[in-house]
Amino acid sequence: MIRIEKERIDEFIRTLMETRAVYAPALDGKNTMFAPVEDPAGIDHNIFNTDKSPKEIFFPHSEVLFEYEGEEIKKVERDVRPIVVWGLRGCDARSLRLLDKVFGSAWQKPGNDMFEDPYWKEKYDDAIIFGTACNEPRSTCFCNWFGSGPHDDAGMDVKVVDTEEAFILDPVSEKGKKFIGSLKGWAEATKKDLATIKAVREKAEGLMGEAFGMEGIAEKMADLFFKPVWDDIGAKCVNCGACAFICSTCHCFDVQDEGKKGKKGKRIRIWDTCMFPLFTKEASGHNPRDMSKDRLRQRFMHKFSYFISNYDEHLCTGCGRCVSVCPVNLDIRDVVRAVMTSEA
């Protein structure tokens, strides 16, 4: 582990910026997000969890895949520098790992080879994730429902702990160990630092609410597919899609062409969501998810049943963003409890 005194953190960030594009928490108007760093002084190290999810770094809201003119395909020029993400919380680091199963690993059970997404892989594969441990979890956090915790390092290359006096960098992955091992001029963590880390970790874990038992939720969801529980839950949802757009794991998208068909234009990938009626509307005009409750059920089935069937994991990390943003206070934790306590 290496120790970076807080007065030297800007110096460390500048070191990262010499060879990489660095993203870190910053204020964007009234909201917080991960933004490209132009000046280390603009990083807000006290932002707990950004309003906007960091998936946008690797899976932008709108992304030009290529341009075309007649039959000629033109590759879009991009920033090819490898990416560093600084200040990612544990729930978000796990989210990127889940998205990599979809876009990067290109494999799902029981042995289906999938298409590898080159736009994701060219950004994520060489990225280094510096994840910051949570010393004071919020009331909306529920990462412990999924076997995680405020100091979990899954999905990180380097775990960072803020001890108030310094940032302690603990390399986790082989990529992280190689990178930290290459650094010169930084002190090793002290025994006092290690004792502080232990204390803040125990305090943080004590602040988490009791974890809800998620065992068997995939089967429970499937058994309840046609049951009235979805009528009750769906009656509250307004299908605004805010939960999906700020979710760090939702990844539905649409592909559109802008320009003159067959002549000159560009192909764009844009975020979409199963919460919108148009998402599943067929060319005939028929919509298999015409009702609000159908679309809400699809979102929860994907997170807690279909994704488990395909990847053996929940498509949720308990970041709590959807709890905070929902305009009708529909709490994902209440939905899970309602489902798990309903009669099949």
PDB file of N, CA and C in Angstrom, residues 100-190:
ATOM      1  N   ASP A 100     -19.464  -5.314 -18.013  1.00  0.00           N
ATOM      2  CA  ASP A 100     -18.429  -5.962 -18.816  1.00  0.00           C
ATOM      3  C   ASP A 100     -18.824  -7.394 -19.178  1.00  0.00           C
ATOM      4  N   LYS A 101     -19.635  -8.020 -18.350  1.00  0.00           N
ATOM      5  CA  LYS A 101     -20.138  -9.354 -18.699  1.00  0.00           C
ATOM      6  C   LYS A 101     -21.008  -9.296 -19.944  1.00  0.00           C
ATOM      7  N   VAL A 102     -21.738  -8.181 -20.104  1.00  0.00           N
ATOM      8  CA  VAL A 102     -22.646  -8.025 -21.244  1.00  0.00           C
ATOM      9  C   VAL A 102     -21.884  -7.585 -22.496  1.00  0.00           C
ATOM     10  N   PHE A 103     -21.100  -6.518 -22.359  1.00  0.00           N
ATOM     11  CA  PHE A 103     -20.452  -5.922 -23.522  1.00  0.00           C
ATOM     12  C   PHE A 103     -19.067  -6.508 -23.811  1.00  0.00           C
ATOM     13  N   GLY A 104     -18.352  -6.890 -22.766  1.00  0.00           N
ATOM     14  CA  GLY A 104     -16.958  -7.275 -22.945  1.00  0.00           C
ATOM     15  C   GLY A 104     -16.701  -8.762 -23.004  1.00  0.00           C
ATOM     16  N   SER A 105     -17.185  -9.498 -21.999  1.00  0.00           N
ATOM     17  CA  SER A 105     -16.903 -10.933 -21.936  1.00  0.00           C
ATOM     18  C   SER A 105     -17.601 -11.689 -23.054  1.00  0.00           C
ATOM     19  N   ALA A 106     -18.794 -11.180 -23.425  1.00  0.00           N
ATOM     20  CA  ALA A 106     -19.522 -11.759 -24.562  1.00  0.00           C
ATOM     21  C   ALA A 106     -19.786 -13.246 -24.392  1.00  0.00           C
ATOM     22  N   TRP A 107     -20.210 -13.618 -23.215  1.00  0.00           N
ATOM     23  CA  TRP A 107     -20.558 -15.023 -22.967  1.00  0.00           C
ATOM     24  C   TRP A 107     -21.643 -15.040 -21.913  1.00  0.00           C
ATOM     25  N   GLN A 108     -22.589 -15.912 -22.075  1.00  0.00           N
ATOM     26  CA  GLN A 108     -23.595 -16.089 -21.044  1.00  0.00           C
ATOM     27  C   GLN A 108     -23.988 -17.552 -20.977  1.00  0.00           C
ATOM     28  N   LYS A 109     -24.570 -17.944 -19.860  1.00  0.00           N
ATOM     29  CA  LYS A 109     -24.996 -19.317 -19.660  1.00  0.00           C
ATOM     30  C   LYS A 109     -26.056 -19.698 -20.687  1.00  0.00           C
ATOM     31  N   PRO A 110     -26.120 -20.990 -21.065  1.00  0.00           N
ATOM     32  CA  PRO A 110     -25.281 -22.117 -20.610  1.00  0.00           C
ATOM     33  C   PRO A 110     -24.017 -22.302 -21.443  1.00  0.00           C
ATOM     34  N   GLY A 111     -23.718 -21.395 -22.325  1.00  0.00           N
ATOM     35  CA  GLY A 111     -22.524 -21.499 -23.148  1.00  0.00           C
ATOM     36  C   GLY A 111     -22.730 -20.754 -24.442  1.00  0.00           C
ATOM     37  N   ASN A 112     -23.434 -19.637 -24.340  1.00  0.00           N
ATOM     38  CA  ASN A 112     -23.749 -18.856 -25.535  1.00  0.00           C
ATOM     39  C   ASN A 112     -22.665 -17.816 -25.793  1.00  0.00           C
ATOM     40  N   ASP A 113     -21.962 -17.955 -26.892  1.00  0.00           N
ATOM     41  CA  ASP A 113     -21.002 -16.927 -27.283  1.00  0.00           C
ATOM     42  C   ASP A 113     -21.770 -15.731 -27.809  1.00  0.00           C
ATOM     43  N   MET A 114     -21.450 -14.570 -27.295  1.00  0.00           N
ATOM     44  CA  MET A 114     -22.159 -13.352 -27.668  1.00  0.00           C
ATOM     45  C   MET A 114     -21.218 -12.441 -28.453  1.00  0.00           C
ATOM     46  N   PHE A 115     -21.781 -11.374 -28.984  1.00  0.00           N
ATOM     47  CA  PHE A 115     -20.986 -10.417 -29.757  1.00  0.00           C
ATOM     48  C   PHE A 115     -20.202  -9.509 -28.818  1.00  0.00           C
ATOM     49  N   GLU A 116     -18.888  -9.411 -29.039  1.00  0.00           N
ATOM     50  CA  GLU A 116     -18.065  -8.502 -28.239  1.00  0.00           C
ATOM     51  C   GLU A 116     -18.245  -7.077 -28.759  1.00  0.00           C
ATOM     52  N   ASP A 117     -18.511  -6.164 -27.861  1.00  0.00           N
ATOM     53  CA  ASP A 117     -18.742  -4.769 -28.239  1.00  0.00           C
ATOM     54  C   ASP A 117     -17.397  -4.031 -28.301  1.00  0.00           C
ATOM     55  N   PRO A 118     -16.907  -3.705 -29.492  1.00  0.00           N
ATOM     56  CA  PRO A 118     -15.579  -3.071 -29.588  1.00  0.00           C
ATOM     57  C   PRO A 118     -15.536  -1.689 -28.970  1.00  0.00           C
ATOM     58  N   TYR A 119     -16.674  -0.992 -28.948  1.00  0.00           N
ATOM     59  CA  TYR A 119     -16.698   0.371 -28.404  1.00  0.00           C
ATOM     60  C   TYR A 119     -16.536   0.353 -26.885  1.00  0.00           C
ATOM     61  N   TRP A 120     -17.086  -0.668 -26.253  1.00  0.00           N
ATOM     62  CA  TRP A 120     -16.887  -0.841 -24.812  1.00  0.00           C
ATOM     63  C   TRP A 120     -15.473  -1.317 -24.522  1.00  0.00           C
ATOM     64  N   LYS A 121     -15.032  -2.332 -25.256  1.00  0.00           N
ATOM     65  CA  LYS A 121     -13.755  -2.964 -24.940  1.00  0.00           C
ATOM     66  C   LYS A 121     -12.573  -2.014 -25.131  1.00  0.00           C
ATOM     67  N   GLU A 122     -12.629  -1.156 -26.130  1.00  0.00           N
ATOM     68  CA  GLU A 122     -11.491  -0.265 -26.372  1.00  0.00           C
ATOM     69  C   GLU A 122     -11.329   0.752 -25.250  1.00  0.00           C
ATOM     70  N   LYS A 123     -12.383   0.962 -24.486  1.00  0.00           N
ATOM     71  CA  LYS A 123     -12.291   1.898 -23.356  1.00  0.00           C
ATOM     72  C   LYS A 123     -12.074   1.164 -22.030  1.00  0.00           C
ATOM     73  N   TYR A 124     -12.807   0.069 -21.821  1.00  0.00           N
ATOM     74  CA  TYR A 124     -12.803  -0.568 -20.493  1.00  0.00           C
ATOM     75  C   TYR A 124     -11.593  -1.489 -20.272  1.00  0.00           C
ATOM     76  N   ASP A 125     -11.178  -2.222 -21.290  1.00  0.00           N
ATOM     77  CA  ASP A 125     -10.167  -3.262 -21.076  1.00  0.00           C
ATOM     78  C   ASP A 125      -8.856  -2.714 -20.512  1.00  0.00           C
ATOM     79  N   ASP A 126      -8.455  -1.527 -20.951  1.00  0.00           N
ATOM     80  CA  ASP A 126      -7.184  -0.960 -20.484  1.00  0.00           C
ATOM     81  C   ASP A 126      -7.371   0.062 -19.357  1.00  0.00           C
ATOM     82  N   ALA A 127      -8.596   0.228 -18.911  1.00  0.00           N
ATOM     83  CA  ALA A 127      -8.855   1.237 -17.871  1.00  0.00           C
ATOM     84  C   ALA A 127      -8.337   0.769 -16.511  1.00  0.00           C
ATOM     85  N   ILE A 128      -7.972   1.724 -15.686  1.00  0.00           N
ATOM     86  CA  ILE A 128      -7.596   1.440 -14.297  1.00  0.00           C
ATOM     87  C   ILE A 128      -8.632   2.107 -13.388  1.00  0.00           C
ATOM     88  N   ILE A 129      -9.242   1.302 -12.538  1.00  0.00           N
ATOM     89  CA  ILE A 129     -10.308   1.787 -11.666  1.00  0.00           C
ATOM     90  C   ILE A 129      -9.775   1.995 -10.259  1.00  0.00           C
ATOM     91  N   PHE A 130      -9.727   3.266  -9.836  1.00  0.00           N
ATOM     92  CA  PHE A 130      -9.391   3.598  -8.449  1.00  0.00           C
ATOM     93  C   PHE A 130     -10.715   3.755  -7.693  1.00  0.00           C
ATOM     94  N   GLY A 131     -11.036   2.794  -6.857  1.00  0.00           N
ATOM     95  CA  GLY A 131     -12.303   2.840  -6.130  1.00  0.00           C
ATOM     96  C   GLY A 131     -12.110   3.354  -4.720  1.00  0.00           C
ATOM     97  N   THR A 132     -13.016   4.211  -4.294  1.00  0.00           N
ATOM     98  CA  THR A 132     -12.907   4.792  -2.951  1.00  0.00           C
ATOM     99  C   THR A 132     -13.870   4.103  -1.990  1.00  0.00           C
ATOM    100  N   ALA A 133     -13.345   3.601  -0.889  1.00  0.00           N
ATOM    101  CA  ALA A 133     -14.183   2.946   0.126  1.00  0.00           C
ATOM    102  C   ALA A 133     -15.140   3.961   0.742  1.00  0.00           C
ATOM    103  N   CYS A 134     -16.331   3.490   1.109  1.00  0.00           N
ATOM    104  CA  CYS A 134     -17.343   4.359   1.722  1.00  0.00           C
ATOM    105  C   CYS A 134     -17.205   4.312   3.240  1.00  0.00           C
ATOM    106  N   ASN A 135     -16.850   5.431   3.822  1.00  0.00           N
ATOM    107  CA  ASN A 135     -16.712   5.480   5.281  1.00  0.00           C
ATOM    108  C   ASN A 135     -18.017   5.844   5.976  1.00  0.00           C
ATOM    109  N   GLU A 136     -18.926   6.506   5.241  1.00  0.00           N
ATOM    110  CA  GLU A 136     -20.214   6.886   5.834  1.00  0.00           C
ATOM    111  C   GLU A 136     -21.340   6.610   4.833  1.00  0.00           C
ATOM    112  N   PRO A 137     -21.799   5.350   4.739  1.00  0.00           N
ATOM    113  CA  PRO A 137     -22.875   5.008   3.793  1.00  0.00           C
ATOM    114  C   PRO A 137     -24.146   5.795   4.080  1.00  0.00           C
ATOM    115  N   ARG A 138     -24.936   6.022   2.991  1.00  0.00           N
ATOM    116  CA  ARG A 138     -26.202   6.729   3.132  1.00  0.00           C
ATOM    117  C   ARG A 138     -27.320   5.749   3.512  1.00  0.00           C
ATOM    118  N   SER A 139     -28.463   6.332   3.899  1.00  0.00           N
ATOM    119  CA  SER A 139     -29.616   5.501   4.247  1.00  0.00           C
ATOM    120  C   SER A 139     -30.189   4.782   3.032  1.00  0.00           C
ATOM    121  N   THR A 140     -29.874   5.287   1.828  1.00  0.00           N
ATOM    122  CA  THR A 140     -30.378   4.659   0.603  1.00  0.00           C
ATOM    123  C   THR A 140     -29.468   3.537   0.104  1.00  0.00           C
ATOM    124  N   CYS A 141     -28.325   3.352   0.739  1.00  0.00           N
ATOM    125  CA  CYS A 141     -27.383   2.312   0.306  1.00  0.00           C
ATOM    126  C   CYS A 141     -27.848   0.935   0.782  1.00  0.00           C
ATOM    127  N   PHE A 142     -27.759  -0.054  -0.110  1.00  0.00           N
ATOM    128  CA  PHE A 142     -28.086  -1.429   0.305  1.00  0.00           C
ATOM    129  C   PHE A 142     -27.206  -2.437  -0.433  1.00  0.00           C
ATOM    130  N   CYS A 143     -25.939  -2.099  -0.596  1.00  0.00           N
ATOM    131  CA  CYS A 143     -25.011  -3.000  -1.274  1.00  0.00           C
ATOM    132  C   CYS A 143     -24.851  -4.316  -0.520  1.00  0.00           C
ATOM    133  N   ASN A 144     -25.101  -4.291   0.801  1.00  0.00           N
ATOM    134  CA  ASN A 144     -24.947  -5.515   1.589  1.00  0.00           C
ATOM    135  C   ASN A 144     -26.036  -6.549   1.280  1.00  0.00           C
ATOM    136  N   TRP A 145     -27.087  -6.153   0.572  1.00  0.00           N
ATOM    137  CA  TRP A 145     -28.102  -7.121   0.149  1.00  0.00           C
ATOM    138  C   TRP A 145     -27.527  -8.113  -0.865  1.00  0.00           C
ATOM    139  N   PHE A 146     -26.436  -7.706  -1.517  1.00  0.00           N
ATOM    140  CA  PHE A 146     -25.871  -8.512  -2.588  1.00  0.00           C
ATOM    141  C   PHE A 146     -24.488  -9.054  -2.212  1.00  0.00           C
ATOM    142  N   GLY A 147     -24.252  -9.195  -0.925  1.00  0.00           N
ATOM    143  CA  GLY A 147     -22.995  -9.771  -0.456  1.00  0.00           C
ATOM    144  C   GLY A 147     -21.824  -8.816  -0.502  1.00  0.00           C
ATOM    145  N   SER A 148     -22.097  -7.528  -0.726  1.00  0.00           N
ATOM    146  CA  SER A 148     -21.025  -6.546  -0.778  1.00  0.00           C
ATOM    147  C   SER A 148     -20.986  -5.764   0.539  1.00  0.00           C
ATOM    148  N   GLY A 149     -20.284  -4.662   0.545  1.00  0.00           N
ATOM    149  CA  GLY A 149     -20.177  -3.842   1.742  1.00  0.00           C
ATOM    150  C   GLY A 149     -19.469  -2.546   1.422  1.00  0.00           C
ATOM    151  N   PRO A 150     -19.452  -1.581   2.353  1.00  0.00           N
ATOM    152  CA  PRO A 150     -18.887  -0.257   2.067  1.00  0.00           C
ATOM    153  C   PRO A 150     -17.396  -0.253   1.748  1.00  0.00           C
ATOM    154  N   HIS A 151     -16.661  -1.291   2.131  1.00  0.00           N
ATOM    155  CA  HIS A 151     -15.228  -1.354   1.807  1.00  0.00           C
ATOM    156  C   HIS A 151     -14.924  -2.504   0.845  1.00  0.00           C
ATOM    157  N   ASP A 152     -15.937  -3.002   0.143  1.00  0.00           N
ATOM    158  CA  ASP A 152     -15.721  -4.077  -0.836  1.00  0.00           C
ATOM    159  C   ASP A 152     -14.862  -3.551  -1.987  1.00  0.00           C
ATOM    160  N   ASP A 153     -13.944  -4.368  -2.480  1.00  0.00           N
ATOM    161  CA  ASP A 153     -13.055  -3.909  -3.560  1.00  0.00           C
ATOM    162  C   ASP A 153     -13.314  -4.646  -4.880  1.00  0.00           C
ATOM    163  N   ALA A 154     -14.425  -5.370  -4.988  1.00  0.00           N
ATOM    164  CA  ALA A 154     -14.709  -6.089  -6.237  1.00  0.00           C
ATOM    165  C   ALA A 154     -14.853  -5.102  -7.396  1.00  0.00           C
ATOM    166  N   GLY A 155     -14.210  -5.397  -8.499  1.00  0.00           N
ATOM    167  CA  GLY A 155     -14.287  -4.530  -9.682  1.00  0.00           C
ATOM    168  C   GLY A 155     -13.262  -3.411  -9.681  1.00  0.00           C
ATOM    169  N   MET A 156     -12.521  -3.253  -8.589  1.00  0.00           N
ATOM    170  CA  MET A 156     -11.500  -2.196  -8.519  1.00  0.00           C
ATOM    171  C   MET A 156     -10.136  -2.756  -8.914  1.00  0.00           C
ATOM    172  N   ASP A 157      -9.304  -1.884  -9.439  1.00  0.00           N
ATOM    173  CA  ASP A 157      -7.898  -2.237  -9.631  1.00  0.00           C
ATOM    174  C   ASP A 157      -7.082  -1.765  -8.432  1.00  0.00           C
ATOM    175  N   VAL A 158      -7.483  -0.627  -7.880  1.00  0.00           N
ATOM    176  CA  VAL A 158      -6.827  -0.092  -6.680  1.00  0.00           C
ATOM    177  C   VAL A 158      -7.915   0.432  -5.742  1.00  0.00           C
ATOM    178  N   LYS A 159      -7.896  -0.039  -4.501  1.00  0.00           N
ATOM    179  CA  LYS A 159      -8.850   0.492  -3.515  1.00  0.00           C
ATOM    180  C   LYS A 159      -8.218   1.647  -2.759  1.00  0.00           C
ATOM    181  N   VAL A 160      -8.978   2.732  -2.628  1.00  0.00           N
ATOM    182  CA  VAL A 160      -8.495   3.934  -1.948  1.00  0.00           C
ATOM    183  C   VAL A 160      -9.320   4.134  -0.682  1.00  0.00           C
ATOM    184  N   VAL A 161      -8.622   4.339   0.429  1.00  0.00           N
ATOM    185  CA  VAL A 161      -9.308   4.634   1.689  1.00  0.00           C
ATOM    186  C   VAL A 161      -8.881   6.018   2.164  1.00  0.00           C
ATOM    187  N   ASP A 162      -9.872   6.844   2.450  1.00  0.00           N
ATOM    188  CA  ASP A 162      -9.631   8.194   2.966  1.00  0.00           C
ATOM    189  C   ASP A 162      -9.543   8.117   4.487  1.00  0.00           C
ATOM    190  N   THR A 163      -8.358   8.389   5.036  1.00  0.00           N
ATOM    191  CA  THR A 163      -8.175   8.346   6.495  1.00  0.00           C
ATOM    192  C   THR A 163      -8.235   9.736   7.115  1.00  0.00           C
ATOM    193  N   GLU A 164      -8.690  10.708   6.344  1.00  0.00           N
ATOM    194  CA  GLU A 164      -8.746  12.131   6.719  1.00  0.00           C
ATOM    195  C   GLU A 164      -7.376  12.788   6.630  1.00  0.00           C
ATOM    196  N   GLU A 165      -6.321  12.087   7.027  1.00  0.00           N
ATOM    197  CA  GLU A 165      -4.979  12.654   6.895  1.00  0.00           C
ATOM    198  C   GLU A 165      -4.393  12.379   5.513  1.00  0.00           C
ATOM    199  N   ALA A 166      -4.784  11.227   4.935  1.00  0.00           N
ATOM    200  CA  ALA A 166      -4.152  10.810   3.683  1.00  0.00           C
ATOM    201  C   ALA A 166      -5.083   9.860   2.931  1.00  0.00           C
ATOM    202  N   PHE A 167      -4.727   9.619   1.647  1.00  0.00           N
ATOM    203  CA  PHE A 167      -5.381   8.569   0.873  1.00  0.00           C
ATOM    204  C   PHE A 167      -4.434   7.357   0.861  1.00  0.00           C
ATOM    205  N   ILE A 168      -4.968   6.196   1.249  1.00  0.00           N
ATOM    206  CA  ILE A 168      -4.171   4.972   1.247  1.00  0.00           C
ATOM    207  C   ILE A 168      -4.579   4.147   0.034  1.00  0.00           C
ATOM    208  N   LEU A 169      -3.626   3.841  -0.825  1.00  0.00           N
ATOM    209  CA  LEU A 169      -3.898   3.132  -2.067  1.00  0.00           C
ATOM    210  C   LEU A 169      -3.473   1.673  -1.935  1.00  0.00           C
ATOM    211  N   ASP A 170      -4.443   0.780  -2.066  1.00  0.00           N
ATOM    212  CA  ASP A 170      -4.210  -0.654  -1.910  1.00  0.00           C
ATOM    213  C   ASP A 170      -4.467  -1.341  -3.249  1.00  0.00           C
ATOM    214  N   PRO A 171      -3.437  -1.787  -3.951  1.00  0.00           N
ATOM    215  CA  PRO A 171      -3.648  -2.446  -5.249  1.00  0.00           C
ATOM    216  C   PRO A 171      -4.374  -3.771  -5.071  1.00  0.00           C
ATOM    217  N   VAL A 172      -5.374  -3.999  -5.926  1.00  0.00           N
ATOM    218  CA  VAL A 172      -6.221  -5.186  -5.790  1.00  0.00           C
ATOM    219  C   VAL A 172      -5.990  -6.166  -6.941  1.00  0.00           C
ATOM    220  N   SER A 173      -6.119  -5.682  -8.176  1.00  0.00           N
ATOM    221  CA  SER A 173      -5.977  -6.558  -9.338  1.00  0.00           C
ATOM    222  C   SER A 173      -4.514  -6.622  -9.779  1.00  0.00           C
ATOM    223  N   GLU A 174      -4.204  -7.547 -10.669  1.00  0.00           N
ATOM    224  CA  GLU A 174      -2.846  -7.621 -11.212  1.00  0.00           C
ATOM    225  C   GLU A 174      -2.489  -6.324 -11.932  1.00  0.00           C
ATOM    226  N   LYS A 175      -3.480  -5.758 -12.644  1.00  0.00           N
ATOM    227  CA  LYS A 175      -3.261  -4.487 -13.335  1.00  0.00           C
ATOM    228  C   LYS A 175      -2.941  -3.383 -12.328  1.00  0.00           C
ATOM    229  N   GLY A 176      -3.669  -3.380 -11.223  1.00  0.00           N
ATOM    230  CA  GLY A 176      -3.445  -2.376 -10.186  1.00  0.00           C
ATOM    231  C   GLY A 176      -2.098  -2.536  -9.514  1.00  0.00           C
ATOM    232  N   LYS A 177      -1.705  -3.793  -9.253  1.00  0.00           N
ATOM    233  CA  LYS A 177      -0.410  -4.044  -8.609  1.00  0.00           C
ATOM    234  C   LYS A 177       0.741  -3.603  -9.508  1.00  0.00           C
ATOM    235  N   LYS A 178       0.586  -3.873 -10.810  1.00  0.00           N
ATOM    236  CA  LYS A 178       1.641  -3.476 -11.751  1.00  0.00           C
ATOM    237  C   LYS A 178       1.756  -1.958 -11.810  1.00  0.00           C
ATOM    238  N   PHE A 179       0.590  -1.281 -11.807  1.00  0.00           N
ATOM    239  CA  PHE A 179       0.624   0.181 -11.911  1.00  0.00           C
ATOM    240  C   PHE A 179       1.206   0.808 -10.645  1.00  0.00           C
ATOM    241  N   ILE A 180       0.725   0.381  -9.490  1.00  0.00           N
ATOM    242  CA  ILE A 180       1.233   0.949  -8.228  1.00  0.00           C
ATOM    243  C   ILE A 180       2.712   0.624  -8.060  1.00  0.00           C
ATOM    244  N   GLY A 181       3.097  -0.579  -8.499  1.00  0.00           N
ATOM    245  CA  GLY A 181       4.507  -0.964  -8.386  1.00  0.00           C
ATOM    246  C   GLY A 181       5.428  -0.113  -9.237  1.00  0.00           C
ATOM    247  N   SER A 182       4.858   0.516 -10.261  1.00  0.00           N
ATOM    248  CA  SER A 182       5.685   1.337 -11.161  1.00  0.00           C
ATOM    249  C   SER A 182       5.882   2.758 -10.643  1.00  0.00           C
ATOM    250  N   LEU A 183       5.143   3.126  -9.605  1.00  0.00           N
ATOM    251  CA  LEU A 183       5.219   4.497  -9.101  1.00  0.00           C
ATOM    252  C   LEU A 183       6.436   4.688  -8.202  1.00  0.00           C
ATOM    253  N   LYS A 184       7.022   5.853  -8.268  1.00  0.00           N
ATOM    254  CA  LYS A 184       8.187   6.170  -7.440  1.00  0.00           C
ATOM    255  C   LYS A 184       7.904   7.436  -6.619  1.00  0.00           C
ATOM    256  N   GLY A 185       8.512   7.489  -5.455  1.00  0.00           N
ATOM    257  CA  GLY A 185       8.459   8.715  -4.666  1.00  0.00           C
ATOM    258  C   GLY A 185       7.284   8.833  -3.715  1.00  0.00           C
ATOM    259  N   TRP A 186       6.577   7.718  -3.472  1.00  0.00           N
ATOM    260  CA  TRP A 186       5.447   7.772  -2.550  1.00  0.00           C
ATOM    261  C   TRP A 186       5.726   6.866  -1.357  1.00  0.00           C
ATOM    262  N   ALA A 187       5.314   7.286  -0.179  1.00  0.00           N
ATOM    263  CA  ALA A 187       5.601   6.559   1.046  1.00  0.00           C
ATOM    264  C   ALA A 187       4.682   5.348   1.196  1.00  0.00           C
ATOM    265  N   GLU A 188       5.144   4.382   1.985  1.00  0.00           N
ATOM    266  CA  GLU A 188       4.316   3.217   2.306  1.00  0.00           C
ATOM    267  C   GLU A 188       3.322   3.597   3.405  1.00  0.00           C
ATOM    268  N   ALA A 189       2.179   2.897   3.422  1.00  0.00           N
ATOM    269  CA  ALA A 189       1.218   3.113   4.494  1.00  0.00           C
ATOM    270  C   ALA A 189       1.818   2.713   5.836  1.00  0.00           C
ATOM    271  N   THR A 190       1.439   3.426   6.890  1.00  0.00           N
ATOM    272  CA  THR A 190       1.988   3.166   8.221  1.00  0.00           C
ATOM    273  C   THR A 190       1.059   2.250   9.023  1.00  0.00           C
TER     274      THR A 190
END
